[in-house]
Amino acid sequence: MNDTISRLLRELRLSGMAESLEVRLTEAASSKLTHLEFLELVLTDESLVRGDRRIARGIKRAGFRDVRRLEDFDFSFNKSINRQRIFDLASGRFLRESKDVLLCGPPGTGKSHLVQAIGHAVIRSGAVVYYRSIFDVVRDFLHDEVNGGEERVLSRYLKPDLLIIDDMGMKQLPKRSGEYLFEIIMRRHEVRSTMMTTNRPLEDWGKLIGDVPSASAILDRFLQSAEIMKFCGKSYRLSGEKNPKGTKAPTGSDADKEK
């Protein structure tokens, strides 16, 4: 590859093509590829590199707590989980229908792993995802409220194709939490999809939020079109058995990541 081509590829930001061009030139000569066959190969290389970068940016922007994938989840451990339905959600079809999803069940049954894995999968399909724990949600609003930036933080929650709110029910929330959560749910309802996890019964949300009317309004709006998936069975953490891919069940601070 001569200096002129190298410079042009850099100027045009065709780094994928630049990385593979020498190899493709050798391949073209040895295999006697036509011009069209050669062009198809280098364009495919560029497309793959750009796709990988887009996915990497999407995962970073999502803010996942962990990198979780469906292929790493041991469905045989907890047979109460509808594997087919989880993979259907990972296809992203529910996003096109602006449907919401609620995963309910005790801690340790795989809810957090699966919502992050579903988020990872739909990013690969081109969706924009934003992941936050319920505590992050409240902290974001409290911080920006002090600094007069409520609309700015709200926009971060309204724009994504999929908003994932994790850990509802881990502890009681600060005052005004219900107002923030209701604003998000109300503004996204039937416009963008929201996925939530909870380890507490829905009737306890009023106590958790400290505002029964707000909790009722949230659930009334959210559950109108939400699919509810109920998890039960053993906990990965408490069983002492193997976790996905033969790793030991997480303990201590790591256990909080596997809700």
PDB file of C-alpha atoms in Angstrom:
ATOM      1  CA  MET A   1       0.000   0.000   0.000  1.00  0.00           C
ATOM      2  CA  ASN A   2       1.543   3.284  -1.058  1.00  0.00           C
ATOM      3  CA  ASP A   3       1.629   6.514   0.958  1.00  0.00           C
ATOM      4  CA  THR A   4      -1.083   8.206  -1.099  1.00  0.00           C
ATOM      5  CA  ILE A   5      -3.611   5.411  -0.505  1.00  0.00           C
ATOM      6  CA  SER A   6      -2.699   5.261   3.173  1.00  0.00           C
ATOM      7  CA  ARG A   7      -3.245   9.014   3.513  1.00  0.00           C
ATOM      8  CA  LEU A   8      -6.570   8.903   1.663  1.00  0.00           C
ATOM      9  CA  LEU A   9      -7.845   6.051   3.806  1.00  0.00           C
ATOM     10  CA  ARG A  10      -7.001   8.032   6.948  1.00  0.00           C
ATOM     11  CA  GLU A  11      -8.662  11.172   5.589  1.00  0.00           C
ATOM     12  CA  LEU A  12     -11.794   9.223   4.703  1.00  0.00           C
ATOM     13  CA  ARG A  13     -11.693   7.464   8.085  1.00  0.00           C
ATOM     14  CA  LEU A  14     -11.669   4.027   6.481  1.00  0.00           C
ATOM     15  CA  SER A  15      -9.579   2.433   9.210  1.00  0.00           C
ATOM     16  CA  GLY A  16     -11.127  -1.006   8.781  1.00  0.00           C
ATOM     17  CA  MET A  17     -10.141  -1.035   5.152  1.00  0.00           C
ATOM     18  CA  ALA A  18      -6.686   0.309   5.974  1.00  0.00           C
ATOM     19  CA  GLU A  19      -6.055  -2.471   8.497  1.00  0.00           C
ATOM     20  CA  SER A  20      -6.929  -5.267   6.085  1.00  0.00           C
ATOM     21  CA  LEU A  21      -5.839  -3.852   2.747  1.00  0.00           C
ATOM     22  CA  GLU A  22      -2.388  -5.467   2.598  1.00  0.00           C
ATOM     23  CA  VAL A  23      -3.827  -8.881   3.394  1.00  0.00           C
ATOM     24  CA  ARG A  24      -6.638  -8.423   0.874  1.00  0.00           C
ATOM     25  CA  LEU A  25      -4.181  -7.353  -1.850  1.00  0.00           C
ATOM     26  CA  THR A  26      -2.175 -10.543  -1.290  1.00  0.00           C
ATOM     27  CA  GLU A  27      -5.380 -12.587  -1.305  1.00  0.00           C
ATOM     28  CA  ALA A  28      -6.577 -10.906  -4.499  1.00  0.00           C
ATOM     29  CA  ALA A  29      -3.320 -11.691  -6.274  1.00  0.00           C
ATOM     30  CA  SER A  30      -3.100 -15.315  -5.123  1.00  0.00           C
ATOM     31  CA  SER A  31      -6.778 -16.090  -5.728  1.00  0.00           C
ATOM     32  CA  LYS A  32      -7.061 -14.002  -8.884  1.00  0.00           C
ATOM     33  CA  LEU A  33     -10.046 -12.091  -7.577  1.00  0.00           C
ATOM     34  CA  THR A  34     -11.978  -9.808  -9.884  1.00  0.00           C
ATOM     35  CA  HIS A  35     -12.105  -6.104  -9.113  1.00  0.00           C
ATOM     36  CA  LEU A  36     -15.666  -6.456  -7.804  1.00  0.00           C
ATOM     37  CA  GLU A  37     -14.748  -9.391  -5.565  1.00  0.00           C
ATOM     38  CA  PHE A  38     -11.815  -7.452  -4.138  1.00  0.00           C
ATOM     39  CA  LEU A  39     -13.948  -4.357  -3.578  1.00  0.00           C
ATOM     40  CA  GLU A  40     -16.599  -6.422  -1.806  1.00  0.00           C
ATOM     41  CA  LEU A  41     -13.998  -7.868   0.571  1.00  0.00           C
ATOM     42  CA  VAL A  42     -12.475  -4.536   1.627  1.00  0.00           C
ATOM     43  CA  LEU A  43     -15.884  -2.893   1.994  1.00  0.00           C
ATOM     44  CA  THR A  44     -17.030  -5.799   4.168  1.00  0.00           C
ATOM     45  CA  ASP A  45     -13.936  -5.379   6.352  1.00  0.00           C
ATOM     46  CA  GLU A  46     -14.747  -1.696   6.833  1.00  0.00           C
ATOM     47  CA  SER A  47     -18.379  -2.453   7.634  1.00  0.00           C
ATOM     48  CA  LEU A  48     -17.454  -5.061  10.264  1.00  0.00           C
ATOM     49  CA  VAL A  49     -15.014  -2.729  11.991  1.00  0.00           C
ATOM     50  CA  ARG A  50     -17.593   0.069  12.086  1.00  0.00           C
ATOM     51  CA  GLY A  51     -20.228  -2.311  13.425  1.00  0.00           C
ATOM     52  CA  ASP A  52     -17.953  -3.485  16.227  1.00  0.00           C
ATOM     53  CA  ARG A  53     -17.170   0.094  17.182  1.00  0.00           C
ATOM     54  CA  ARG A  54     -20.849   1.060  17.177  1.00  0.00           C
ATOM     55  CA  ILE A  55     -21.649  -1.828  19.508  1.00  0.00           C
ATOM     56  CA  ALA A  56     -18.752  -0.937  21.807  1.00  0.00           C
ATOM     57  CA  ARG A  57     -19.936   2.688  21.997  1.00  0.00           C
ATOM     58  CA  GLY A  58     -23.499   1.548  22.680  1.00  0.00           C
ATOM     59  CA  ILE A  59     -22.430  -0.735  25.512  1.00  0.00           C
ATOM     60  CA  LYS A  60     -20.310   2.004  27.071  1.00  0.00           C
ATOM     61  CA  ARG A  61     -23.138   4.538  26.760  1.00  0.00           C
ATOM     62  CA  ALA A  62     -25.615   2.109  28.329  1.00  0.00           C
ATOM     63  CA  GLY A  63     -23.667   2.117  31.594  1.00  0.00           C
ATOM     64  CA  PHE A  64     -24.194  -1.536  32.459  1.00  0.00           C
ATOM     65  CA  ARG A  65     -22.985  -2.614  35.878  1.00  0.00           C
ATOM     66  CA  ASP A  66     -21.604  -5.814  34.373  1.00  0.00           C
ATOM     67  CA  VAL A  67     -21.111  -7.226  30.894  1.00  0.00           C
ATOM     68  CA  ARG A  68     -23.719  -9.993  30.806  1.00  0.00           C
ATOM     69  CA  ARG A  69     -24.660 -12.164  27.852  1.00  0.00           C
ATOM     70  CA  LEU A  70     -27.462 -14.666  27.359  1.00  0.00           C
ATOM     71  CA  GLU A  71     -25.027 -17.390  26.368  1.00  0.00           C
ATOM     72  CA  ASP A  72     -23.429 -17.094  29.810  1.00  0.00           C
ATOM     73  CA  PHE A  73     -26.677 -17.662  31.698  1.00  0.00           C
ATOM     74  CA  ASP A  74     -27.385 -21.114  33.113  1.00  0.00           C
ATOM     75  CA  PHE A  75     -31.083 -21.621  32.368  1.00  0.00           C
ATOM     76  CA  SER A  76     -30.926 -25.174  33.699  1.00  0.00           C
ATOM     77  CA  PHE A  77     -30.263 -23.847  37.212  1.00  0.00           C
ATOM     78  CA  ASN A  78     -33.597 -22.033  37.428  1.00  0.00           C
ATOM     79  CA  LYS A  79     -36.177 -23.800  35.294  1.00  0.00           C
ATOM     80  CA  SER A  80     -38.947 -21.364  36.240  1.00  0.00           C
ATOM     81  CA  ILE A  81     -37.499 -18.902  33.711  1.00  0.00           C
ATOM     82  CA  ASN A  82     -39.105 -18.979  30.283  1.00  0.00           C
ATOM     83  CA  ARG A  83     -36.017 -19.296  28.101  1.00  0.00           C
ATOM     84  CA  GLN A  84     -37.924 -18.860  24.861  1.00  0.00           C
ATOM     85  CA  ARG A  85     -39.511 -15.633  26.075  1.00  0.00           C
ATOM     86  CA  ILE A  86     -36.156 -14.238  27.223  1.00  0.00           C
ATOM     87  CA  PHE A  87     -34.651 -14.834  23.789  1.00  0.00           C
ATOM     88  CA  ASP A  88     -37.712 -13.289  22.169  1.00  0.00           C
ATOM     89  CA  LEU A  89     -37.156 -10.157  24.263  1.00  0.00           C
ATOM     90  CA  ALA A  90     -33.501 -10.184  23.190  1.00  0.00           C
ATOM     91  CA  SER A  91     -34.663 -10.012  19.568  1.00  0.00           C
ATOM     92  CA  GLY A  92     -35.933  -6.499  20.309  1.00  0.00           C
ATOM     93  CA  ARG A  93     -39.420  -6.985  18.939  1.00  0.00           C
ATOM     94  CA  PHE A  94     -41.001  -5.542  22.087  1.00  0.00           C
ATOM     95  CA  LEU A  95     -39.095  -2.291  21.434  1.00  0.00           C
ATOM     96  CA  ARG A  96     -40.777  -1.858  18.077  1.00  0.00           C
ATOM     97  CA  GLU A  97     -44.117  -2.202  19.859  1.00  0.00           C
ATOM     98  CA  SER A  98     -43.073   0.180  22.699  1.00  0.00           C
ATOM     99  CA  LYS A  99     -43.942  -2.491  25.262  1.00  0.00           C
ATOM    100  CA  ASP A 100     -42.719  -2.519  28.862  1.00  0.00           C
ATOM    101  CA  VAL A 101     -41.426  -5.490  30.845  1.00  0.00           C
ATOM    102  CA  LEU A 102     -41.309  -6.157  34.588  1.00  0.00           C
ATOM    103  CA  LEU A 103     -39.214  -8.974  36.071  1.00  0.00           C
ATOM    104  CA  CYS A 104     -40.353  -9.951  39.577  1.00  0.00           C
ATOM    105  CA  GLY A 105     -38.735 -12.402  41.944  1.00  0.00           C
ATOM    106  CA  PRO A 106     -36.452 -12.992  44.929  1.00  0.00           C
ATOM    107  CA  PRO A 107     -32.843 -11.801  44.928  1.00  0.00           C
ATOM    108  CA  GLY A 108     -30.315 -14.061  43.264  1.00  0.00           C
ATOM    109  CA  THR A 109     -32.610 -15.595  40.652  1.00  0.00           C
ATOM    110  CA  GLY A 110     -30.971 -13.943  37.654  1.00  0.00           C
ATOM    111  CA  LYS A 111     -33.053 -10.842  37.004  1.00  0.00           C
ATOM    112  CA  SER A 112     -30.158  -8.375  36.783  1.00  0.00           C
ATOM    113  CA  HIS A 113     -28.088 -10.730  34.651  1.00  0.00           C
ATOM    114  CA  LEU A 114     -30.927 -11.175  32.179  1.00  0.00           C
ATOM    115  CA  VAL A 115     -31.973  -7.532  31.810  1.00  0.00           C
ATOM    116  CA  GLN A 116     -28.372  -6.551  31.141  1.00  0.00           C
ATOM    117  CA  ALA A 117     -27.983  -9.452  28.697  1.00  0.00           C
ATOM    118  CA  ILE A 118     -31.158  -8.410  26.886  1.00  0.00           C
ATOM    119  CA  GLY A 119     -29.854  -4.846  26.786  1.00  0.00           C
ATOM    120  CA  HIS A 120     -26.566  -6.056  25.333  1.00  0.00           C
ATOM    121  CA  ALA A 121     -28.415  -8.063  22.665  1.00  0.00           C
ATOM    122  CA  VAL A 122     -30.661  -5.226  21.492  1.00  0.00           C
ATOM    123  CA  ILE A 123     -27.673  -2.877  21.270  1.00  0.00           C
ATOM    124  CA  ARG A 124     -26.207  -5.292  18.732  1.00  0.00           C
ATOM    125  CA  SER A 125     -29.443  -4.881  16.772  1.00  0.00           C
ATOM    126  CA  GLY A 126     -29.014  -1.106  16.704  1.00  0.00           C
ATOM    127  CA  ALA A 127     -31.067   0.008  19.729  1.00  0.00           C
ATOM    128  CA  VAL A 128     -29.959   2.679  22.210  1.00  0.00           C
ATOM    129  CA  VAL A 129     -30.059   1.414  25.806  1.00  0.00           C
ATOM    130  CA  TYR A 130     -29.631   3.133  29.169  1.00  0.00           C
ATOM    131  CA  TYR A 131     -29.186   1.069  32.340  1.00  0.00           C
ATOM    132  CA  ARG A 132     -29.574   2.453  35.868  1.00  0.00           C
ATOM    133  CA  SER A 133     -30.350   1.036  39.261  1.00  0.00           C
ATOM    134  CA  ILE A 134     -33.286   2.693  41.003  1.00  0.00           C
ATOM    135  CA  PHE A 135     -30.780   4.280  43.400  1.00  0.00           C
ATOM    136  CA  ASP A 136     -28.883   5.801  40.468  1.00  0.00           C
ATOM    137  CA  VAL A 137     -32.151   7.215  39.143  1.00  0.00           C
ATOM    138  CA  VAL A 138     -32.916   8.965  42.414  1.00  0.00           C
ATOM    139  CA  ARG A 139     -29.342  10.220  42.846  1.00  0.00           C
ATOM    140  CA  ASP A 140     -29.314  11.609  39.304  1.00  0.00           C
ATOM    141  CA  PHE A 141     -32.470  13.623  39.881  1.00  0.00           C
ATOM    142  CA  LEU A 142     -31.531  14.815  43.363  1.00  0.00           C
ATOM    143  CA  HIS A 143     -28.120  15.980  42.133  1.00  0.00           C
ATOM    144  CA  ASP A 144     -29.438  17.804  39.081  1.00  0.00           C
ATOM    145  CA  GLU A 145     -32.355  19.277  40.987  1.00  0.00           C
ATOM    146  CA  VAL A 146     -29.890  21.067  43.251  1.00  0.00           C
ATOM    147  CA  ASN A 147     -28.041  22.363  40.194  1.00  0.00           C
ATOM    148  CA  GLY A 148     -31.166  23.248  38.243  1.00  0.00           C
ATOM    149  CA  GLY A 149     -30.661  20.587  35.607  1.00  0.00           C
ATOM    150  CA  GLU A 150     -33.803  18.464  35.945  1.00  0.00           C
ATOM    151  CA  GLU A 151     -34.668  18.692  32.258  1.00  0.00           C
ATOM    152  CA  ARG A 152     -31.160  17.678  31.264  1.00  0.00           C
ATOM    153  CA  VAL A 153     -31.206  14.525  33.372  1.00  0.00           C
ATOM    154  CA  LEU A 154     -34.770  13.744  32.337  1.00  0.00           C
ATOM    155  CA  SER A 155     -33.755  13.813  28.683  1.00  0.00           C
ATOM    156  CA  ARG A 156     -31.198  11.064  29.363  1.00  0.00           C
ATOM    157  CA  TYR A 157     -34.029   8.853  30.562  1.00  0.00           C
ATOM    158  CA  LEU A 158     -36.485   9.711  27.808  1.00  0.00           C
ATOM    159  CA  LYS A 159     -34.321   9.321  24.677  1.00  0.00           C
ATOM    160  CA  PRO A 160     -33.157   5.657  24.799  1.00  0.00           C
ATOM    161  CA  ASP A 161     -35.105   3.006  22.919  1.00  0.00           C
ATOM    162  CA  LEU A 162     -34.841   0.873  26.059  1.00  0.00           C
ATOM    163  CA  LEU A 163     -34.524   2.149  29.628  1.00  0.00           C
ATOM    164  CA  ILE A 164     -33.615  -0.503  32.201  1.00  0.00           C
ATOM    165  CA  ILE A 165     -34.303   0.331  35.867  1.00  0.00           C
ATOM    166  CA  ASP A 166     -32.850  -2.344  38.121  1.00  0.00           C
ATOM    167  CA  ASP A 167     -33.049  -3.235  41.831  1.00  0.00           C
ATOM    168  CA  MET A 168     -36.479  -1.889  42.744  1.00  0.00           C
ATOM    169  CA  GLY A 169     -37.186  -3.057  46.269  1.00  0.00           C
ATOM    170  CA  MET A 170     -33.682  -3.438  47.658  1.00  0.00           C
ATOM    171  CA  LYS A 171     -34.295  -0.709  50.236  1.00  0.00           C
ATOM    172  CA  GLN A 172     -36.613   2.181  50.964  1.00  0.00           C
ATOM    173  CA  LEU A 173     -36.081   5.171  48.707  1.00  0.00           C
ATOM    174  CA  PRO A 174     -35.625   8.850  49.626  1.00  0.00           C
ATOM    175  CA  LYS A 175     -38.486  11.336  49.518  1.00  0.00           C
ATOM    176  CA  ARG A 176     -39.686  12.478  46.094  1.00  0.00           C
ATOM    177  CA  SER A 177     -38.480   9.236  44.510  1.00  0.00           C
ATOM    178  CA  GLY A 178     -42.026   8.505  43.452  1.00  0.00           C
ATOM    179  CA  GLU A 179     -42.277  11.817  41.633  1.00  0.00           C
ATOM    180  CA  TYR A 180     -39.122  11.190  39.628  1.00  0.00           C
ATOM    181  CA  LEU A 181     -40.070   7.640  38.732  1.00  0.00           C
ATOM    182  CA  PHE A 182     -43.609   8.609  37.781  1.00  0.00           C
ATOM    183  CA  GLU A 183     -42.335  11.372  35.478  1.00  0.00           C
ATOM    184  CA  ILE A 184     -40.097   8.884  33.665  1.00  0.00           C
ATOM    185  CA  ILE A 185     -42.787   6.208  33.351  1.00  0.00           C
ATOM    186  CA  MET A 186     -45.455   8.677  32.286  1.00  0.00           C
ATOM    187  CA  ARG A 187     -43.310  10.329  29.619  1.00  0.00           C
ATOM    188  CA  ARG A 188     -42.054   7.028  28.169  1.00  0.00           C
ATOM    189  CA  HIS A 189     -45.411   5.238  28.269  1.00  0.00           C
ATOM    190  CA  GLU A 190     -46.353   3.902  24.815  1.00  0.00           C
ATOM    191  CA  VAL A 191     -43.492   5.921  23.281  1.00  0.00           C
ATOM    192  CA  ARG A 192     -40.362   4.025  24.406  1.00  0.00           C
ATOM    193  CA  SER A 193     -39.906   0.691  26.193  1.00  0.00           C
ATOM    194  CA  THR A 194     -38.947   0.435  29.858  1.00  0.00           C
ATOM    195  CA  MET A 195     -37.757  -2.707  31.626  1.00  0.00           C
ATOM    196  CA  MET A 196     -37.689  -2.959  35.408  1.00  0.00           C
ATOM    197  CA  THR A 197     -36.716  -5.551  38.017  1.00  0.00           C
ATOM    198  CA  THR A 198     -38.133  -5.859  41.512  1.00  0.00           C
ATOM    199  CA  ASN A 199     -37.682  -8.321  44.356  1.00  0.00           C
ATOM    200  CA  ARG A 200     -40.645  -7.008  46.323  1.00  0.00           C
ATOM    201  CA  PRO A 201     -44.383  -7.545  45.705  1.00  0.00           C
ATOM    202  CA  LEU A 202     -46.029  -4.716  43.807  1.00  0.00           C
ATOM    203  CA  GLU A 203     -48.252  -3.926  46.792  1.00  0.00           C
ATOM    204  CA  ASP A 204     -45.108  -2.983  48.740  1.00  0.00           C
ATOM    205  CA  TRP A 205     -44.054  -0.265  46.301  1.00  0.00           C
ATOM    206  CA  GLY A 206     -45.990   2.394  48.189  1.00  0.00           C
ATOM    207  CA  LYS A 207     -43.917   1.717  51.315  1.00  0.00           C
ATOM    208  CA  LEU A 208     -40.668   1.613  49.345  1.00  0.00           C
ATOM    209  CA  ILE A 209     -41.344   4.915  47.657  1.00  0.00           C
ATOM    210  CA  GLY A 210     -42.901   6.427  50.741  1.00  0.00           C
ATOM    211  CA  ASP A 211     -45.766   7.716  48.623  1.00  0.00           C
ATOM    212  CA  VAL A 212     -48.712   5.372  48.080  1.00  0.00           C
ATOM    213  CA  PRO A 213     -50.543   7.613  45.556  1.00  0.00           C
ATOM    214  CA  SER A 214     -47.390   7.960  43.422  1.00  0.00           C
ATOM    215  CA  ALA A 215     -46.748   4.218  43.571  1.00  0.00           C
ATOM    216  CA  SER A 216     -50.347   3.531  42.501  1.00  0.00           C
ATOM    217  CA  ALA A 217     -50.028   5.989  39.616  1.00  0.00           C
ATOM    218  CA  ILE A 218     -46.720   4.465  38.507  1.00  0.00           C
ATOM    219  CA  LEU A 219     -48.059   0.936  38.535  1.00  0.00           C
ATOM    220  CA  ASP A 220     -51.329   1.924  36.879  1.00  0.00           C
ATOM    221  CA  ARG A 221     -49.449   3.503  33.965  1.00  0.00           C
ATOM    222  CA  PHE A 222     -46.598   0.999  33.742  1.00  0.00           C
ATOM    223  CA  LEU A 223     -48.678  -2.150  34.041  1.00  0.00           C
ATOM    224  CA  GLN A 224     -51.192  -1.020  31.443  1.00  0.00           C
ATOM    225  CA  SER A 225     -49.084  -2.530  28.679  1.00  0.00           C
ATOM    226  CA  ALA A 226     -46.293  -4.283  30.575  1.00  0.00           C
ATOM    227  CA  GLU A 227     -45.455  -7.943  30.412  1.00  0.00           C
ATOM    228  CA  ILE A 228     -44.812  -9.376  33.875  1.00  0.00           C
ATOM    229  CA  MET A 229     -42.338 -12.227  34.216  1.00  0.00           C
ATOM    230  CA  LYS A 230     -42.265 -13.911  37.614  1.00  0.00           C
ATOM    231  CA  PHE A 231     -39.056 -15.578  38.766  1.00  0.00           C
ATOM    232  CA  CYS A 232     -38.907 -18.110  41.557  1.00  0.00           C
ATOM    233  CA  GLY A 233     -36.703 -20.975  42.621  1.00  0.00           C
ATOM    234  CA  LYS A 234     -33.209 -21.157  44.027  1.00  0.00           C
ATOM    235  CA  SER A 235     -30.758 -18.327  44.418  1.00  0.00           C
ATOM    236  CA  TYR A 236     -27.403 -18.577  42.663  1.00  0.00           C
ATOM    237  CA  ARG A 237     -25.774 -16.922  45.626  1.00  0.00           C
ATOM    238  CA  LEU A 238     -27.250 -18.994  48.424  1.00  0.00           C
ATOM    239  CA  SER A 239     -27.033 -22.385  46.757  1.00  0.00           C
ATOM    240  CA  GLY A 240     -23.250 -22.673  46.785  1.00  0.00           C
ATOM    241  CA  GLU A 241     -23.599 -24.346  43.385  1.00  0.00           C
ATOM    242  CA  LYS A 242     -21.907 -23.415  40.159  1.00  0.00           C
ATOM    243  CA  ASN A 243     -23.000 -20.292  38.325  1.00  0.00           C
ATOM    244  CA  PRO A 244     -23.080 -19.837  34.521  1.00  0.00           C
ATOM    245  CA  LYS A 245     -20.109 -21.293  32.629  1.00  0.00           C
ATOM    246  CA  GLY A 246     -18.893 -23.235  35.643  1.00  0.00           C
ATOM    247  CA  THR A 247     -17.902 -20.254  37.787  1.00  0.00           C
ATOM    248  CA  LYS A 248     -18.689 -20.290  41.467  1.00  0.00           C
ATOM    249  CA  ALA A 249     -21.767 -18.472  42.696  1.00  0.00           C
ATOM    250  CA  PRO A 250     -20.810 -14.889  43.614  1.00  0.00           C
ATOM    251  CA  THR A 251     -20.473 -13.944  47.256  1.00  0.00           C
ATOM    252  CA  GLY A 252     -20.051 -10.765  49.233  1.00  0.00           C
ATOM    253  CA  SER A 253     -20.005  -7.541  47.210  1.00  0.00           C
ATOM    254  CA  ASP A 254     -19.971  -9.538  43.960  1.00  0.00           C
ATOM    255  CA  ALA A 255     -23.241 -11.173  44.955  1.00  0.00           C
ATOM    256  CA  ASP A 256     -25.056  -7.856  44.676  1.00  0.00           C
ATOM    257  CA  LYS A 257     -24.291  -7.878  40.975  1.00  0.00           C
ATOM    258  CA  GLU A 258     -26.172 -11.114  40.281  1.00  0.00           C
ATOM    259  CA  LYS A 259     -29.674 -10.196  41.381  1.00  0.00           C
TER     260      LYS A 259
END
